[in-house]
Short mmCIF file of C-alpha atoms in Angstrom, two decimals:
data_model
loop_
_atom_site.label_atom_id
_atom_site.label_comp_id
_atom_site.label_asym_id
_atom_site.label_seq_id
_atom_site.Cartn_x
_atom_site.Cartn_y
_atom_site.Cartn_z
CA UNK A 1 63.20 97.13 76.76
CA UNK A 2 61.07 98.15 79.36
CA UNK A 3 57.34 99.08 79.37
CA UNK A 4 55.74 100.35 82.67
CA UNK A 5 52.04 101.40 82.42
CA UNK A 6 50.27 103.58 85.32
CA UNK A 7 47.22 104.54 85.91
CA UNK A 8 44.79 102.01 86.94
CA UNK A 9 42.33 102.50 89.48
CA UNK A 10 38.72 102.36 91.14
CA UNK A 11 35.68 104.11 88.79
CA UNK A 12 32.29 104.64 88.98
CA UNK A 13 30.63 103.52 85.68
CA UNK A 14 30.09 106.80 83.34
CA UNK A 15 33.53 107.91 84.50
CA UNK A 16 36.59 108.53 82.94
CA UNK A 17 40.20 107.30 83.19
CA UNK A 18 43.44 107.70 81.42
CA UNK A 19 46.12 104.91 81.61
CA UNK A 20 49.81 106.26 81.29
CA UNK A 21 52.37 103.96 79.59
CA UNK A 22 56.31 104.95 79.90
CA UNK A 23 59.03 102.84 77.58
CA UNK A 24 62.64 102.87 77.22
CA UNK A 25 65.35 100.89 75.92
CA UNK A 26 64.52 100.82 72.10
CA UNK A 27 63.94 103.79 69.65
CA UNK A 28 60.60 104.59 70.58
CA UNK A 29 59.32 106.26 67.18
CA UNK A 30 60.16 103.09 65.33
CA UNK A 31 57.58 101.20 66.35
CA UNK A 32 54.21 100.80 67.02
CA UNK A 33 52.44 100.77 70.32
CA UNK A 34 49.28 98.97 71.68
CA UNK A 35 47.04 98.52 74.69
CA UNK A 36 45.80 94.99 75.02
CA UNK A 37 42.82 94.10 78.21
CA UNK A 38 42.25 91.15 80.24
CA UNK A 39 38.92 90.94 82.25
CA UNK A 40 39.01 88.96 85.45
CA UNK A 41 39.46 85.39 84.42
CA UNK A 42 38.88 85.87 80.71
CA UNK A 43 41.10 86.12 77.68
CA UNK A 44 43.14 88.39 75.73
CA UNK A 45 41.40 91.10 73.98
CA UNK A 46 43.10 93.71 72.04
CA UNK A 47 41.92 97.51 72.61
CA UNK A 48 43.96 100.04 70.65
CA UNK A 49 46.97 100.86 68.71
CA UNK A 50 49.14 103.27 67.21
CA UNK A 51 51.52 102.90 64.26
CA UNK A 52 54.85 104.56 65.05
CA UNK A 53 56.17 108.22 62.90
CA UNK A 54 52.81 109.58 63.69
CA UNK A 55 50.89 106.57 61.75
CA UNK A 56 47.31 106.02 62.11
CA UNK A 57 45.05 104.79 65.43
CA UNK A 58 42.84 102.04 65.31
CA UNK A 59 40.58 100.79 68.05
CA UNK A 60 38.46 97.69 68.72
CA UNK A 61 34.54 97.90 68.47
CA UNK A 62 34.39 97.63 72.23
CA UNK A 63 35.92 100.78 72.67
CA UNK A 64 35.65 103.05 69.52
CA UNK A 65 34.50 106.30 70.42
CA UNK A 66 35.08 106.33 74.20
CA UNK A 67 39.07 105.15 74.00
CA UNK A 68 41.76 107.57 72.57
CA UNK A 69 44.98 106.16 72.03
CA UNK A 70 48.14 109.00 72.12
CA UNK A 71 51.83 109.10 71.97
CA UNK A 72 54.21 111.77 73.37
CA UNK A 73 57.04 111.15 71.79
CA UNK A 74 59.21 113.55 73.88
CA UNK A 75 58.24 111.56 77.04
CA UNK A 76 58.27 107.94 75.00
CA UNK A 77 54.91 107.50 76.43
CA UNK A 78 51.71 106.24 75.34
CA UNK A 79 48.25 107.06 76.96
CA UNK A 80 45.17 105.24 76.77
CA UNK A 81 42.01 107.98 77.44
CA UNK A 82 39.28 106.17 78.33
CA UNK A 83 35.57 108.02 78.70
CA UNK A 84 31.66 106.71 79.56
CA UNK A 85 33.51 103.32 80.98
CA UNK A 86 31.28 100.62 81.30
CA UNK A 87 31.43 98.02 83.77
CA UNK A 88 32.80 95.21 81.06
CA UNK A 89 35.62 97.66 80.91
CA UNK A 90 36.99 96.12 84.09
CA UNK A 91 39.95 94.02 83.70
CA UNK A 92 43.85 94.63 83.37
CA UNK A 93 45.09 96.84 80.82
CA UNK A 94 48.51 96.03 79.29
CA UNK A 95 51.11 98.59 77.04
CA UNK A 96 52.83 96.58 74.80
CA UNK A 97 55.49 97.61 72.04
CA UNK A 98 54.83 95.94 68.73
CA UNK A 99 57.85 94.15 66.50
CA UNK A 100 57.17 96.59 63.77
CA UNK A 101 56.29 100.39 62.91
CA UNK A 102 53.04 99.09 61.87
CA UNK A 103 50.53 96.98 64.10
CA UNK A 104 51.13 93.96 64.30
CA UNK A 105 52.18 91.14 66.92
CA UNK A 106 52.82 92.68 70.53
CA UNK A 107 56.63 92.19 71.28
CA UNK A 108 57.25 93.56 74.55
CA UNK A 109 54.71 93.93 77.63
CA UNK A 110 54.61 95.53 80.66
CA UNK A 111 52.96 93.88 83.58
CA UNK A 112 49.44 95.69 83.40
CA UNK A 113 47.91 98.21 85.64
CA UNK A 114 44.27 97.27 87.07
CA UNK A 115 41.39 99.33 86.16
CA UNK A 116 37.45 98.77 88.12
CA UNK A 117 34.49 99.84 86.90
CA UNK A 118 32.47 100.21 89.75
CA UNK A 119 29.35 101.58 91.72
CA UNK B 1 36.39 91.79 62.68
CA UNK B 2 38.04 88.53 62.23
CA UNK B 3 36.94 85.60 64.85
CA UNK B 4 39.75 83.08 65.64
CA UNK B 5 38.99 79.65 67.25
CA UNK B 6 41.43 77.58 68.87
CA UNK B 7 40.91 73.85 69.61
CA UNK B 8 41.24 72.42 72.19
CA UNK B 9 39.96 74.81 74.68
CA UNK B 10 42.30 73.09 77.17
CA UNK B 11 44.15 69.88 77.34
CA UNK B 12 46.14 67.97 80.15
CA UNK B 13 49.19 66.69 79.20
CA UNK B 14 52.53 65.17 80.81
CA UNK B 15 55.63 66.06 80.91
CA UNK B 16 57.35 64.93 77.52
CA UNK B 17 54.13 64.81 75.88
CA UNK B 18 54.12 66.32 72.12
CA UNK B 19 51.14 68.70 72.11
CA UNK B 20 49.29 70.65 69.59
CA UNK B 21 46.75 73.29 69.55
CA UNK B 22 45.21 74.77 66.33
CA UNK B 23 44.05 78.11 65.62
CA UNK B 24 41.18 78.82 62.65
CA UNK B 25 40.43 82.36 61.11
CA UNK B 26 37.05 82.86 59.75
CA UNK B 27 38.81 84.51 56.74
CA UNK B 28 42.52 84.59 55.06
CA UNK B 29 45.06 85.96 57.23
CA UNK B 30 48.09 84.66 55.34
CA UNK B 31 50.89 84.16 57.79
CA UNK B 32 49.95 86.73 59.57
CA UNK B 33 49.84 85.08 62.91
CA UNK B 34 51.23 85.16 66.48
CA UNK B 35 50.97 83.02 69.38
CA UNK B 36 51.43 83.99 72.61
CA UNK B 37 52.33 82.34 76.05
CA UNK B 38 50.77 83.38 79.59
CA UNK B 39 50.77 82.21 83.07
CA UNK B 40 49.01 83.03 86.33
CA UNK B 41 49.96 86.42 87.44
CA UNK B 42 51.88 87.26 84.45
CA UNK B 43 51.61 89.31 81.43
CA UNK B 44 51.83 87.61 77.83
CA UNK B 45 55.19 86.37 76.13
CA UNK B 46 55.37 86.05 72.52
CA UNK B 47 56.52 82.94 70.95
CA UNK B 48 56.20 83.30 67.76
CA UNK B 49 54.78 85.62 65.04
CA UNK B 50 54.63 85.30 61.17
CA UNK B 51 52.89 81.82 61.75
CA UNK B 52 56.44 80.25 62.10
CA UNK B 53 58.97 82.43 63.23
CA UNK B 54 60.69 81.84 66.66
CA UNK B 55 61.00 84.89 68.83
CA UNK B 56 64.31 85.37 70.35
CA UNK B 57 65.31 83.74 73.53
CA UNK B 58 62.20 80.67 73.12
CA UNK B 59 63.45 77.24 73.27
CA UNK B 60 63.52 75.74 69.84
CA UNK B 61 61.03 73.04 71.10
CA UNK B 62 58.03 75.72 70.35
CA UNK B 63 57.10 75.56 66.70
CA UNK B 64 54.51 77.02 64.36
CA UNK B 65 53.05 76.44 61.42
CA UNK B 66 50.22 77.08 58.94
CA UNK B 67 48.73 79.56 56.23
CA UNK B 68 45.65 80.93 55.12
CA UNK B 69 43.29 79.94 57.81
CA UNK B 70 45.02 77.23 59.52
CA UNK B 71 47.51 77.31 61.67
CA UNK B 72 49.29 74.96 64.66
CA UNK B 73 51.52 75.47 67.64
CA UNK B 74 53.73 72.49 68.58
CA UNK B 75 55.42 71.63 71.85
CA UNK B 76 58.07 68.87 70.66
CA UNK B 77 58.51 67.58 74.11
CA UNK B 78 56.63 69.04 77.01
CA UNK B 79 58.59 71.13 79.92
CA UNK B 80 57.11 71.55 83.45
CA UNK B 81 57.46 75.45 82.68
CA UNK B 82 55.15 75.42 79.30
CA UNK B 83 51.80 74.65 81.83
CA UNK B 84 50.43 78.02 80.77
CA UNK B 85 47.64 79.52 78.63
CA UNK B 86 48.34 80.04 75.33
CA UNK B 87 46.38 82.42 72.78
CA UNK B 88 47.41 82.77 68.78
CA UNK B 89 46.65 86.65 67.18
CA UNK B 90 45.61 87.71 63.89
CA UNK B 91 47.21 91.07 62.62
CA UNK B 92 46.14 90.69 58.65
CA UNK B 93 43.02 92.66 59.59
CA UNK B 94 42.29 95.39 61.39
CA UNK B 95 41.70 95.34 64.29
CA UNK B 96 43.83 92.70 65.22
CA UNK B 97 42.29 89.88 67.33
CA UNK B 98 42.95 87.34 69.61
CA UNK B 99 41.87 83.64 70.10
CA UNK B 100 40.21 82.33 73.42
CA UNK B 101 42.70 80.35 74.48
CA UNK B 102 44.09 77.01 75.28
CA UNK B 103 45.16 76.03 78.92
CA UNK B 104 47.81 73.36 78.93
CA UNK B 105 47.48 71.61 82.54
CA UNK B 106 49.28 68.72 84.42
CA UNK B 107 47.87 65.35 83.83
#
């Protein structure tokens, strides 16, 4: 399994960004997929997810509203669209691959690609 | 959305110690649980998930347990690899959500 997100970079508050995801190595429709964030020095905080077979999105308060979560399945990619991002957005943004078709536990992560919110 | 609490917020331990953290949800999750492993630098590793199942490829000296609203993650005999941060998830209720954490260091 291998889960390699892109996408990260310097933003002015306001702005928009959208994070790229690309897995391999397991049958990608099968399961589902999630975006977890880390702010500097802080914990684990989960963001978005979607269930695999087209299943349903679901999004944390945080974010509902500004963050869409999308799959391409013919590209086994997720993307994370992210609009009016605040500066408590900042922190490292990690694609993960859940055990299940459904949400659940994150089973598989990529290393995280870096996202600032910043004047 | 459901808060989890882990105690303690961090510990120091030595090497061969048996340690213990506990994770509380403010409502039922079942066994709907997962706890998770990081350290500096890295991204997350699952452990375990289903409150007691052992993810493939972790040493059988991480166990959980626990139902309801109670849970526990054991370390039988401490390794000088397990210093880390460790955080247990909810995914009973959506959205699914994490503790704060409990940072194992060297005593």
């Amino acid at each position: 399994v291998q889960i390699l997100e892109s996408g990260g970079a310097l933003v002015q508050p306001g702005g928009s960004l959208r994070l790229s995801c690309a897995a391999s190595g397991f049958p990608f429709n099968n399961h589902a997929m999630t975006w977890v964030r880390q702010a500097p020095g802080k914990g684990l905080e989960w963001v978005a997810g979607m269930s695999g077979r087209g299943g349903g999105t679901y999004y944390a308060d945080s974010v509902k509203g500004r963050f869409t979560i999308s799959r391409d399945t013919s590209m086994n990619t997720v993307f994370l669209q992210m609009d009016s991002l605040r500066a408590e957005d900042t922190g490292i943004y990690y694609c993960a691959k859940d055990g299940t078709l459904h949400i659940t536990f994150p089973e598989n992560w990529g290393q995280g690609t870096l996202v600032t919110v910043s004047a | 959305a459901i808060r989890m609490t882990q105690s303690p917020s961090s510990l120091s331990a030595s090497t061969g110690d048996r340690v213990t953290i506990t994770c509380r949800a403010s409502q039922t999750i079942t066994s709907y649980l997962a706890w998770f492993q990081q350290k500096p630098g890295e991204a997350p590793r699952l452990l375990i998930y289903a409150a007691s199942a052992l993810q493939s490829g972790v040493p059988s000296r991480f166990s959980g347990s626990g139902s309801g609203t109670d849970f526990t993650l054991t370390i039988s005999s401490l390794q000088s690899e397990d210093f880390a941060t460790y955080y247990c998830q909810q995914y009973y209720h959506y959205p699914p959500t994490f503790g704060q954490g409990t940072k194992v260091e060297i005593k």
